[in-house]
Amino acid sequence: MSLQQQSAAQTTSKVPNNPENGKNTNPEINEYIEIQMEKERMRLEREAGITSSNIQHFSAPTENLFTADQRGSTTLLFGGLTWGHEHLIEGAFRGLGYKTSAIPTPDVESFQLGKEYGNNGQCNPTYFTVGNLVQYLQGLKKNGMSTEEIIDKHVFVTAGACGPCRFGMYEAEYRLALRNSGFDNFRVILFQQTGGLNQSEMEAGLEMNMDFSMAIINAFNMGDMFNGVGYQIRPYEVVPGKTDEVMQKNLDAMHDVMRDKSRYETTGTSKRILSMLKLDGTANYIGKFCDQLFGKDYTDGLSTVRDNFNEIEVDRFRVKPVVKITGEFWAQLTEGDGNFNMFRFLEGENAEVLVEPVGTWIQYIMWQYKAAIRDRKAVGEDEFDVPAWRLDKKLAIELSYWKKVATMSIAEKLFAREYNRFQYALGGTLHELVDQYELQRLGHPHY
């Protein structure tokens, strides 16, 4: 045997046997290959005179937990929507047992603080929203609260998602500005984080359960409707300022409805029996679901709000152009310096404003989820390259796919149903939500 043959034989003997017809499914083989590749990379770098250094990848900073025992002493802060949305969300949070406070609408000073303490080259919505939180905390400090007390007794709650734009970088931008402004270790919680901050050993301070999800979605929907009706009435009011006066009254009333809303729970003998049968959780889930679909707490409150709006004297003989607002999500929604007070300016120029509701964005997220699972069908680790004779696996893949599609389709229908139920209780003068599939059909030929 030649020296080359001996070397090849020794190398072959080091490779772990793979019983699966040559496929590299054995983790020992993959590890061996990675080691050999790393050795070869190091050899080539030495020959080329390249000195490499160990790369330390970024990891999210460890954050103080927000636990259940801190709820009574910790205030949840949030912002970034309209005042109407935020007032109703306050009521929803308080109804769930949280201390909460909405941050005021961002102004130009917030923008300047965002630029001062944040990254360069960010978009205006980033500077406004991030700077607004810094401004609010600085206000607490000016009023006598210590930095340690602010950090210990407050948590900021915001929405989060993946992506390269402002929305995907929200968390990092908030943390950077907070650190640069002297509020390092201030807690930021994203809606997308299951169980608050992945607190497995302790009960999370912010329980993102069914009650939480439904309360927030209801507040979003009703906030959309209040704003929409206000924009429909304000340009035609006979007494200037009357719409804003009634709007304040209605928002306060609906805030109390959200706060005082009773949550369905099994009790007494039925709870004990269901617990013995291990059906307590399922029964609670079904009860909460039915209460949402058929309960009258919200629709009765909206009917009262409708009657209050009807008391506003209007002159419909005024000719007004309808101006549709579109654009970046936050800028086309906010009601302040973030869009140069555009809505009040347009109304002052004798226009009727039409603003897209948050509900359209929620429907888009559901549409996007269905599109993603359709595009990724059969490309998962357990789904790729399934042998033709494994009909059981192919059937399981199909069933899993259609289960996800059906679940989200039901969610879409129920969301639209609840939105329409609320807006009809409010008088039925608003548009129904945009059909995402019609938009898809119209836009498809252009891409």
mmCIF file of N, CA and C in Angstrom, residues 11 80 112 141-142 151 227 243 280 297 315 328 333 366 378 396 416-417 426-428:
data_model
loop_
_atom_site.group_PDB
_atom_site.id
_atom_site.type_symbol
_atom_site.label_atom_id
_atom_site.label_comp_id
_atom_site.label_asym_id
_atom_site.label_seq_id
_atom_site.Cartn_x
_atom_site.Cartn_y
_atom_site.Cartn_z
ATOM 1 N N THR A 11 -7.679 8.499 7.175
ATOM 2 C CA THR A 11 -8.703 9.547 7.208
ATOM 3 C C THR A 11 -10.094 8.949 7.198
ATOM 4 N N GLY A 80 -47.555 55.974 21.314
ATOM 5 C CA GLY A 80 -47.335 55.767 19.893
ATOM 6 C C GLY A 80 -48.590 55.723 19.056
ATOM 7 N N GLN A 112 -36.323 66.126 19.044
ATOM 8 C CA GLN A 112 -34.946 66.559 19.284
ATOM 9 C C GLN A 112 -34.231 65.635 20.269
ATOM 10 N N LYS A 141 -38.338 62.711 36.562
ATOM 11 C CA LYS A 141 -37.156 63.047 37.360
ATOM 12 C C LYS A 141 -37.196 64.503 37.813
ATOM 13 N N LYS A 142 -37.657 65.398 36.942
ATOM 14 C CA LYS A 142 -37.767 66.808 37.316
ATOM 15 C C LYS A 142 -38.787 67.018 38.426
ATOM 16 N N ILE A 151 -36.729 53.597 37.302
ATOM 17 C CA ILE A 151 -36.389 52.314 36.678
ATOM 18 C C ILE A 151 -37.104 51.165 37.373
ATOM 19 N N ASN A 227 -62.231 57.634 16.395
ATOM 20 C CA ASN A 227 -61.535 58.609 15.558
ATOM 21 C C ASN A 227 -62.256 58.800 14.230
ATOM 22 N N THR A 243 -67.686 68.700 18.799
ATOM 23 C CA THR A 243 -67.297 67.310 18.547
ATOM 24 C C THR A 243 -66.216 66.862 19.516
ATOM 25 N N ASP A 280 -60.991 22.429 33.018
ATOM 26 C CA ASP A 280 -61.207 23.795 33.499
ATOM 27 C C ASP A 280 -60.653 24.816 32.510
ATOM 28 N N ASP A 297 -71.677 43.944 26.650
ATOM 29 C CA ASP A 297 -71.063 45.034 27.413
ATOM 30 C C ASP A 297 -70.560 46.137 26.487
ATOM 31 N N ASP A 315 -74.221 70.591 9.901
ATOM 32 C CA ASP A 315 -74.749 71.177 8.665
ATOM 33 C C ASP A 315 -74.172 70.391 7.490
ATOM 34 N N GLU A 328 -46.617 56.010 5.870
ATOM 35 C CA GLU A 328 -45.990 55.228 6.943
ATOM 36 C C GLU A 328 -46.961 55.073 8.111
ATOM 37 N N LEU A 333 -51.046 58.088 11.315
ATOM 38 C CA LEU A 333 -51.998 57.833 12.396
ATOM 39 C C LEU A 333 -51.931 58.879 13.498
ATOM 40 N N MET A 366 -52.417 39.156 9.466
ATOM 41 C CA MET A 366 -53.002 37.826 9.313
ATOM 42 C C MET A 366 -52.857 37.323 7.879
ATOM 43 N N ALA A 378 -43.730 22.604 2.897
ATOM 44 C CA ALA A 378 -42.872 21.469 2.519
ATOM 45 C C ALA A 378 -41.400 21.829 2.417
ATOM 46 N N ALA A 396 -49.406 14.001 6.732
ATOM 47 C CA ALA A 396 -49.222 14.810 7.940
ATOM 48 C C ALA A 396 -48.828 16.239 7.590
ATOM 49 N N ALA A 416 -63.066 40.446 11.456
ATOM 50 C CA ALA A 416 -63.929 41.314 10.645
ATOM 51 C C ALA A 416 -65.344 41.349 11.208
ATOM 52 N N ARG A 417 -65.815 40.214 11.692
ATOM 53 C CA ARG A 417 -67.166 40.146 12.259
ATOM 54 C C ARG A 417 -67.280 41.041 13.487
ATOM 55 N N LEU A 426 -72.216 51.466 16.742
ATOM 56 C CA LEU A 426 -71.883 52.886 16.816
ATOM 57 C C LEU A 426 -72.632 53.709 15.769
ATOM 58 N N GLY A 427 -73.427 53.066 14.945
ATOM 59 C CA GLY A 427 -74.222 53.796 13.965
ATOM 60 C C GLY A 427 -74.062 53.314 12.543
ATOM 61 N N GLY A 428 -73.002 52.563 12.267
ATOM 62 C CA GLY A 428 -72.818 51.997 10.935
ATOM 63 C C GLY A 428 -72.442 52.985 9.860
#
